[in-house]
Amino acid sequence: MKVAISGAGIAGPTLAYWLRRSGHEPCLIERSPQLRTGGYVIDFWGVGYDIAERMGLAAQLDAAGYKIGEVRLVDARGRWVGGFPTGGFRRVLGGRFTSLPRGELAAMLYATVADDVETVFGDSITAIHPDDSGVQVDLLSGQSRRFDLLIGAGGLHSPVRRLAFGPDTQFERDLGYRVAAFEALGYRPRDELVYVSYGLPGRMASRFTMRDDRTMFLFICTSEKMNGADPPGADAVKAVLHNVFGDAGWECPQILEALDRAEDVYFDRVSQIRMDRWSNGRVMLIGDAAAAVSLLAGEGTGLAMLEAYLLAGELHRAGSDFHAAFDRYRRMLRPFIERKQRAAQRFASAFAPRTRPGVWARNRMSRVLSQPHIGDWLIQRQLRDDFPLPHYVF
């Protein structure tokens, strides 16, 4: 089948890889003029790691990833107030745990299909015309293309979801937080392989050192701190972050100075997507477009890869009966995804507490992970994926 995939981030290239392996003709359509970079550092493990290994990416993951040694929570003077060593994560997960920039993983995945899958950069789908034998898509550039299936993999703000299912407000569940990230060159101090985080009620600023003298910064704050609508562009985002973190302690003043020099700033809502159905005729949604678990779940990237792999596998197994493939895919995946979404909701208040007692309790509780037996039990309970990954013969 000819399959249009809207979005060339994580889910899109992964799906294209497995569809190509099974003899289909995928076409990636990406709104950005080139592959997107930037974003934030993600932790990568579980089913996503399994699928990356099946794609032959284990060595690249090991080379590109960072083996973080410690998560360190500090106060306004930079003094240690909580945190834990991360060795327990690798111990519990058999060494199959790494951290890397989301953009680098996306580039790694896209490289697996760049030479043999058509990619349309700098264009987006503006209209969908399905019929009994296929689906025609109209593009912003004025072109019209015809495919057998259309897969929306365009993330939290998927244009395909809006066109095929309705406005975002029907499906987006705002968890009440906003996130921003940027990189800086030559920032000091550097704490190698340590994720350093400073928390105030409703606010958190973190940094992580990277290769080539780069540092990644992450801001999280409650939506109430924004005092209005989400900022429309990079300059507005910078102004809002100055307003929210301008009176904070620790290194926030110099981090904000580095922010002012940054050319690219990532900003988004921390939201989930909840839908009763993921398909509409020949249109299917995957990844964050269908069921975003939110940044706070810590595993959205791996889940997007899982969804892509399962969808390709079920389409291969079902032959031309895409309705049967969509139905089996939904029945396999929905209970697992819903559990992940519920867990992320519960975790939100612990990740960025809204009150001073909440910050204190979070800092104290983080120390429990330093205790080998209790820490390992908690890590295994939270991070082990209870999903039996099928082996498809492509």
Coordinates of C-alpha atoms in Angstrom, one line a residue:
M1 CA 0.0 0.0 0.0
K2 CA 1.0 3.6 -0.4
V3 CA 0.9 5.2 3.0
A4 CA 1.2 8.9 3.8
I5 CA 2.8 9.6 7.2
S6 CA 2.3 13.2 8.5
G7 CA 5.3 14.0 10.8
A8 CA 9.0 13.1 10.6
G9 CA 9.8 13.1 14.3
I10 CA 10.0 9.9 16.3
A11 CA 6.9 7.8 15.4
G12 CA 6.9 8.8 11.7
P13 CA 10.3 7.5 10.6
T14 CA 10.0 4.4 12.9
L15 CA 6.7 3.5 11.1
A16 CA 8.2 4.3 7.7
Y17 CA 11.1 1.9 8.5
W18 CA 8.9 -1.0 9.4
L19 CA 6.4 -0.4 6.6
R20 CA 9.2 -0.4 4.1
R21 CA 10.5 -3.6 5.5
S22 CA 7.1 -5.2 4.9
G23 CA 6.9 -4.0 1.3
H24 CA 4.7 -0.9 1.6
E25 CA 5.5 2.5 0.1
P26 CA 5.5 5.1 2.9
C27 CA 5.8 8.8 2.2
L28 CA 6.8 11.2 5.1
I29 CA 5.3 14.7 5.0
E30 CA 7.0 17.1 7.4
R31 CA 6.0 20.7 8.0
S32 CA 9.5 21.8 9.0
P33 CA 11.8 22.7 6.1
Q34 CA 14.4 20.2 7.5
L35 CA 14.6 17.6 10.2
R36 CA 13.8 19.1 13.5
T37 CA 16.6 19.4 16.1
G38 CA 16.6 20.7 19.6
G39 CA 14.0 19.8 22.3
Y40 CA 15.2 18.4 25.5
V41 CA 17.1 15.4 26.9
I42 CA 15.0 12.3 27.2
D43 CA 15.5 9.1 29.2
F44 CA 15.3 6.1 26.9
W45 CA 14.5 2.6 28.0
G46 CA 11.9 -0.2 27.9
V47 CA 9.9 -1.1 24.7
G48 CA 11.4 1.8 22.8
Y49 CA 14.9 0.5 23.5
D50 CA 13.8 -3.0 22.4
I51 CA 12.6 -1.6 19.0
A52 CA 15.7 0.5 18.5
E53 CA 17.8 -2.6 19.0
R54 CA 15.6 -4.4 16.4
M55 CA 16.3 -1.6 14.0
G56 CA 20.1 -2.1 14.5
L57 CA 20.6 1.1 16.4
A58 CA 22.1 -0.3 19.7
A59 CA 25.6 0.9 18.9
Q60 CA 24.5 4.3 17.9
L61 CA 22.4 4.7 21.0
D62 CA 25.4 3.7 23.2
A63 CA 27.6 6.3 21.3
A64 CA 25.1 9.1 21.4
G65 CA 23.7 8.6 24.8
Y66 CA 24.8 9.9 28.2
K67 CA 25.2 7.6 31.2
I68 CA 24.0 10.1 33.8
G69 CA 25.5 9.2 37.2
E70 CA 23.4 11.4 39.5
V71 CA 20.2 13.4 39.8
R72 CA 21.1 16.2 42.2
L73 CA 18.5 18.5 43.8
V74 CA 19.8 21.8 45.1
D75 CA 18.6 24.8 47.1
A76 CA 18.9 28.5 46.2
R77 CA 22.6 28.5 47.3
G78 CA 23.4 25.4 45.2
R79 CA 23.6 23.1 48.3
W80 CA 22.5 19.5 48.0
V81 CA 19.0 18.9 49.3
G82 CA 18.0 15.6 47.6
G83 CA 18.5 13.3 44.7
F84 CA 20.0 9.9 44.0
P85 CA 22.6 8.1 42.0
T86 CA 21.2 6.6 38.8
G87 CA 23.1 3.3 38.8
G88 CA 19.9 1.6 40.1
F89 CA 18.2 2.4 36.8
R90 CA 20.8 0.6 34.7
R91 CA 21.0 -2.2 37.3
V92 CA 17.2 -2.9 37.2
L93 CA 17.0 -2.5 33.4
G94 CA 20.0 -4.6 32.6
G95 CA 22.1 -1.7 31.4
R96 CA 19.5 -0.9 28.7
F97 CA 18.9 2.7 29.9
T98 CA 20.4 5.9 28.4
S99 CA 19.7 9.6 28.1
L100 CA 20.1 11.6 24.9
P101 CA 18.7 14.7 23.2
R102 CA 15.3 13.9 21.5
G103 CA 16.5 15.6 18.3
E104 CA 19.5 13.2 18.1
L105 CA 17.3 10.2 18.4
A106 CA 15.0 11.6 15.7
A107 CA 17.9 12.1 13.4
M108 CA 19.1 8.5 14.1
L109 CA 15.7 7.1 13.3
Y110 CA 15.3 9.2 10.1
A111 CA 18.7 8.1 8.8
T112 CA 17.3 4.5 8.6
V113 CA 14.9 5.6 5.9
A114 CA 16.5 8.7 4.4
D115 CA 17.8 6.9 1.3
D116 CA 14.7 4.8 0.3
V117 CA 11.6 6.6 1.6
E118 CA 10.2 9.7 0.0
T119 CA 10.2 12.7 2.3
V120 CA 8.3 15.9 1.6
F121 CA 9.9 18.7 3.7
G122 CA 8.4 22.1 4.2
D123 CA 4.8 21.1 3.5
S124 CA 1.8 20.1 5.5
I125 CA -1.7 18.5 4.9
T126 CA -4.5 21.0 4.7
A127 CA -7.4 18.8 3.6
I128 CA -8.3 15.1 3.6
H129 CA -10.7 13.5 1.1
P130 CA -11.3 9.9 1.8
D131 CA -13.3 7.5 -0.3
D132 CA -13.9 3.7 -0.6
S133 CA -10.6 3.1 -2.4
G134 CA -8.2 5.5 -0.8
V135 CA -7.6 9.0 0.6
Q136 CA -6.6 12.2 -1.2
V137 CA -4.6 14.8 0.7
D138 CA -4.3 18.4 -0.2
L139 CA -1.0 20.1 0.7
L140 CA -0.2 23.6 1.7
S141 CA 2.0 23.9 -1.4
G142 CA -1.0 23.3 -3.7
Q143 CA -0.2 19.7 -4.5
S144 CA -2.8 16.9 -4.2
R145 CA -1.6 13.3 -3.5
R146 CA -3.5 10.0 -3.3
F147 CA -2.7 7.2 -0.9
D148 CA -4.2 4.0 0.4
L149 CA -3.8 5.1 4.1
L150 CA -3.0 8.3 6.0
I151 CA -1.2 8.1 9.3
G152 CA -1.1 11.1 11.6
A153 CA 2.2 11.1 13.5
G154 CA 2.5 14.9 13.9
G155 CA 2.7 15.1 17.7
L156 CA 0.6 16.8 20.3
H157 CA -0.7 19.4 17.9
S158 CA -1.3 17.0 15.0
P159 CA -2.9 18.7 11.9
V160 CA -4.3 15.3 10.8
R161 CA -6.1 14.9 14.1
R162 CA -7.8 18.2 13.6
L163 CA -8.8 17.5 10.1
A164 CA -10.1 13.9 10.6
F165 CA -11.4 14.0 14.2
G166 CA -12.1 17.6 15.2
P167 CA -10.5 20.5 17.2
D168 CA -7.7 19.9 19.7
T169 CA -9.9 21.1 22.6
Q170 CA -12.0 17.9 22.4
F171 CA -8.9 15.7 23.1
E172 CA -6.2 17.7 24.9
R173 CA -6.1 17.4 28.7
D174 CA -3.8 20.2 30.0
L175 CA -2.0 18.9 33.1
G176 CA -1.3 22.5 34.2
Y177 CA 2.4 22.9 33.5
R178 CA 4.5 24.5 30.8
V179 CA 8.0 23.4 29.7
A180 CA 10.8 25.3 27.9
A181 CA 14.3 24.1 26.9
F182 CA 17.3 25.5 25.2
E183 CA 21.1 24.9 24.7
A184 CA 24.0 27.1 25.5
L185 CA 27.7 26.9 24.6
G186 CA 30.4 27.4 27.1
Y187 CA 28.2 27.7 30.2
R188 CA 29.9 27.4 33.6
P189 CA 29.8 25.6 36.0
R190 CA 29.8 22.2 34.5
D191 CA 28.9 19.0 36.5
E192 CA 29.7 16.2 34.2
L193 CA 27.0 13.5 33.9
V194 CA 24.9 15.1 36.7
Y195 CA 21.4 16.3 36.2
V196 CA 21.1 19.3 38.5
S197 CA 17.7 20.7 39.4
Y198 CA 16.5 23.6 41.5
G199 CA 12.9 23.7 42.6
L200 CA 10.5 26.3 44.0
P201 CA 6.8 26.0 44.5
G202 CA 5.4 25.7 41.0
R203 CA 8.8 26.2 39.3
M204 CA 11.8 24.2 38.4
A205 CA 15.0 25.0 36.6
S206 CA 17.5 22.3 35.6
R207 CA 20.7 21.9 33.6
F208 CA 22.7 19.0 32.1
T209 CA 26.1 19.1 30.6
M210 CA 26.6 17.7 27.1
R211 CA 29.4 17.0 24.7
D212 CA 31.2 19.8 22.8
D213 CA 31.0 22.2 25.8
R214 CA 27.2 22.4 25.5
T215 CA 24.7 22.6 28.3
M216 CA 21.0 21.8 28.0
F217 CA 18.5 23.7 30.2
L218 CA 15.0 22.8 31.1
F219 CA 12.4 25.0 32.7
I220 CA 9.0 23.8 34.1
C221 CA 6.4 25.9 35.7
T222 CA 2.7 25.8 36.5
S223 CA 0.3 27.4 34.0
E224 CA -0.8 29.9 36.7
K225 CA 2.7 31.4 36.7
M226 CA 2.3 32.3 33.1
N227 CA -0.3 35.0 33.8
G228 CA -2.1 34.6 30.5
A229 CA -2.0 32.9 27.1
D230 CA 1.0 30.8 26.0
P231 CA 3.7 33.0 24.3
P232 CA 3.5 33.1 20.5
G233 CA 7.2 33.1 19.7
A234 CA 10.8 32.8 20.9
D235 CA 11.1 36.4 22.1
A236 CA 7.8 36.1 24.0
V237 CA 8.9 32.8 25.5
K238 CA 12.1 34.5 26.7
A239 CA 10.2 37.4 28.2
V240 CA 7.8 35.0 30.1
L241 CA 10.7 33.0 31.5
H242 CA 12.4 36.1 32.7
N243 CA 9.1 37.0 34.5
V244 CA 8.7 33.6 36.0
F245 CA 12.3 32.9 37.1
G246 CA 13.7 36.4 37.4
D247 CA 13.4 36.4 41.2
A248 CA 14.6 32.8 41.7
G249 CA 17.8 31.9 43.3
W250 CA 20.6 29.4 42.5
E251 CA 22.0 30.1 38.9
C252 CA 18.8 31.4 37.5
P253 CA 20.1 34.9 36.7
Q254 CA 23.0 33.6 34.6
I255 CA 20.8 30.9 33.0
L256 CA 18.5 33.7 31.9
E257 CA 21.5 35.6 30.5
A258 CA 22.3 32.4 28.5
L259 CA 18.7 32.2 27.4
D260 CA 18.8 35.7 25.9
R261 CA 21.7 34.6 23.6
A262 CA 19.9 31.4 22.5
E263 CA 18.7 31.3 18.9
D264 CA 16.3 28.4 19.4
V265 CA 13.9 27.9 22.4
Y266 CA 11.5 25.0 22.7
F267 CA 8.2 25.7 24.5
D268 CA 5.0 23.7 24.9
R269 CA 2.2 22.8 27.2
V270 CA 2.4 19.6 29.3
S271 CA -0.7 17.8 28.1
Q272 CA -2.2 14.5 27.3
I273 CA -4.3 13.4 24.4
R274 CA -7.3 11.3 25.3
M275 CA -9.4 9.9 22.5
D276 CA -12.2 7.3 22.3
R277 CA -10.9 6.0 19.0
W278 CA -7.6 6.4 17.1
S279 CA -8.9 5.6 13.5
N280 CA -11.4 7.1 11.2
G281 CA -11.8 5.0 8.0
R282 CA -8.4 5.0 6.3
V283 CA -6.9 7.6 8.7
M284 CA -5.0 6.4 11.8
L285 CA -3.2 8.4 14.5
I286 CA -0.1 7.2 16.4
G287 CA 2.3 8.6 18.9
D288 CA 1.5 11.8 20.7
A289 CA -1.1 12.6 18.1
A290 CA -3.2 9.8 19.3
A291 CA -2.4 9.3 23.0
A292 CA 0.3 11.6 24.4
V293 CA 1.2 10.6 27.9
S294 CA 3.0 13.9 28.5
L295 CA 6.6 14.8 29.2
L296 CA 6.1 13.9 32.8
A297 CA 5.6 10.2 31.9
G298 CA 9.3 10.1 30.9
E299 CA 8.6 7.5 28.2
G300 CA 6.6 9.2 25.4
T301 CA 9.4 8.6 22.9
G302 CA 9.6 4.9 23.5
L303 CA 5.8 4.6 23.4
A304 CA 5.7 6.4 20.0
M305 CA 8.2 3.8 18.7
L306 CA 6.1 1.0 20.1
E307 CA 3.0 2.2 18.4
A308 CA 4.7 2.6 15.1
Y309 CA 6.2 -0.9 15.3
L310 CA 2.9 -2.5 16.3
L311 CA 0.9 -0.8 13.6
A312 CA 3.3 -1.8 10.9
G313 CA 3.3 -5.4 12.2
E314 CA -0.5 -5.6 12.3
L315 CA -0.8 -4.2 8.8
H316 CA 1.7 -6.8 7.6
R317 CA -0.1 -9.6 9.4
A318 CA -3.6 -8.5 8.1
G319 CA -2.5 -8.1 4.5
S320 CA -5.0 -5.7 2.7
D321 CA -7.5 -5.8 5.6
F322 CA -6.5 -2.6 7.3
H323 CA -9.7 -2.4 9.3
A324 CA -8.7 -5.7 11.0
A325 CA -5.2 -4.4 11.6
F326 CA -6.5 -1.1 13.1
D327 CA -8.8 -3.0 15.4
R328 CA -6.3 -5.5 16.6
Y329 CA -3.7 -2.7 17.2
R330 CA -6.3 -0.8 19.3
R331 CA -7.1 -3.9 21.4
M332 CA -3.5 -4.7 22.0
L333 CA -2.4 -1.2 23.0
R334 CA -5.1 0.8 24.6
P335 CA -5.1 -0.7 28.1
F336 CA -1.3 -0.3 28.3
I337 CA -1.4 3.3 27.1
E338 CA -4.2 4.2 29.5
R339 CA -2.2 2.9 32.4
K340 CA 0.8 5.0 31.4
Q341 CA -1.4 8.1 31.2
R342 CA -2.9 7.6 34.6
A343 CA 0.6 7.1 36.1
A344 CA 1.8 10.4 34.5
Q345 CA -1.1 12.3 36.0
R346 CA -0.2 11.0 39.4
F347 CA 3.4 11.9 39.0
A348 CA 2.9 15.5 37.9
S349 CA 2.4 16.9 41.3
A350 CA 5.6 15.1 42.6
F351 CA 7.7 16.3 39.7
A352 CA 7.0 20.0 40.1
P353 CA 5.2 20.5 43.4
R354 CA 3.0 23.6 43.7
T355 CA 3.7 24.2 47.4
R356 CA 6.7 24.7 49.6
P357 CA 5.8 21.6 51.8
G358 CA 5.4 19.7 48.5
V359 CA 8.9 20.7 47.4
W360 CA 10.4 19.7 50.8
A361 CA 8.6 16.3 50.6
R362 CA 9.7 15.7 47.0
N363 CA 13.4 16.4 48.0
R364 CA 13.2 14.1 51.0
M365 CA 11.5 11.2 49.1
S366 CA 14.0 11.4 46.3
R367 CA 16.7 10.2 48.8
V368 CA 14.9 6.9 49.1
L369 CA 16.1 5.9 45.7
S370 CA 19.6 6.0 47.1
Q371 CA 18.8 2.9 49.2
P372 CA 19.6 -0.1 47.0
H373 CA 16.8 -2.5 48.0
I374 CA 14.0 0.0 48.3
G375 CA 15.3 2.1 45.4
D376 CA 15.5 -0.9 43.1
W377 CA 12.0 -2.0 44.0
L378 CA 10.6 1.4 43.3
I379 CA 12.5 1.7 40.0
Q380 CA 11.3 -1.7 38.9
R381 CA 7.7 -0.9 39.8
Q382 CA 7.8 2.4 37.8
L383 CA 9.9 1.6 34.8
R384 CA 9.4 -2.1 34.0
D385 CA 7.1 -2.3 30.9
D386 CA 4.6 -5.1 31.3
F387 CA 4.0 -5.3 27.6
P388 CA 4.8 -8.5 25.7
L389 CA 6.5 -7.2 22.5
P390 CA 5.5 -9.3 19.5
H391 CA 8.0 -10.6 17.0
Y392 CA 6.7 -9.9 13.5
V393 CA 8.3 -11.7 10.5
F394 CA 8.6 -8.8 7.9

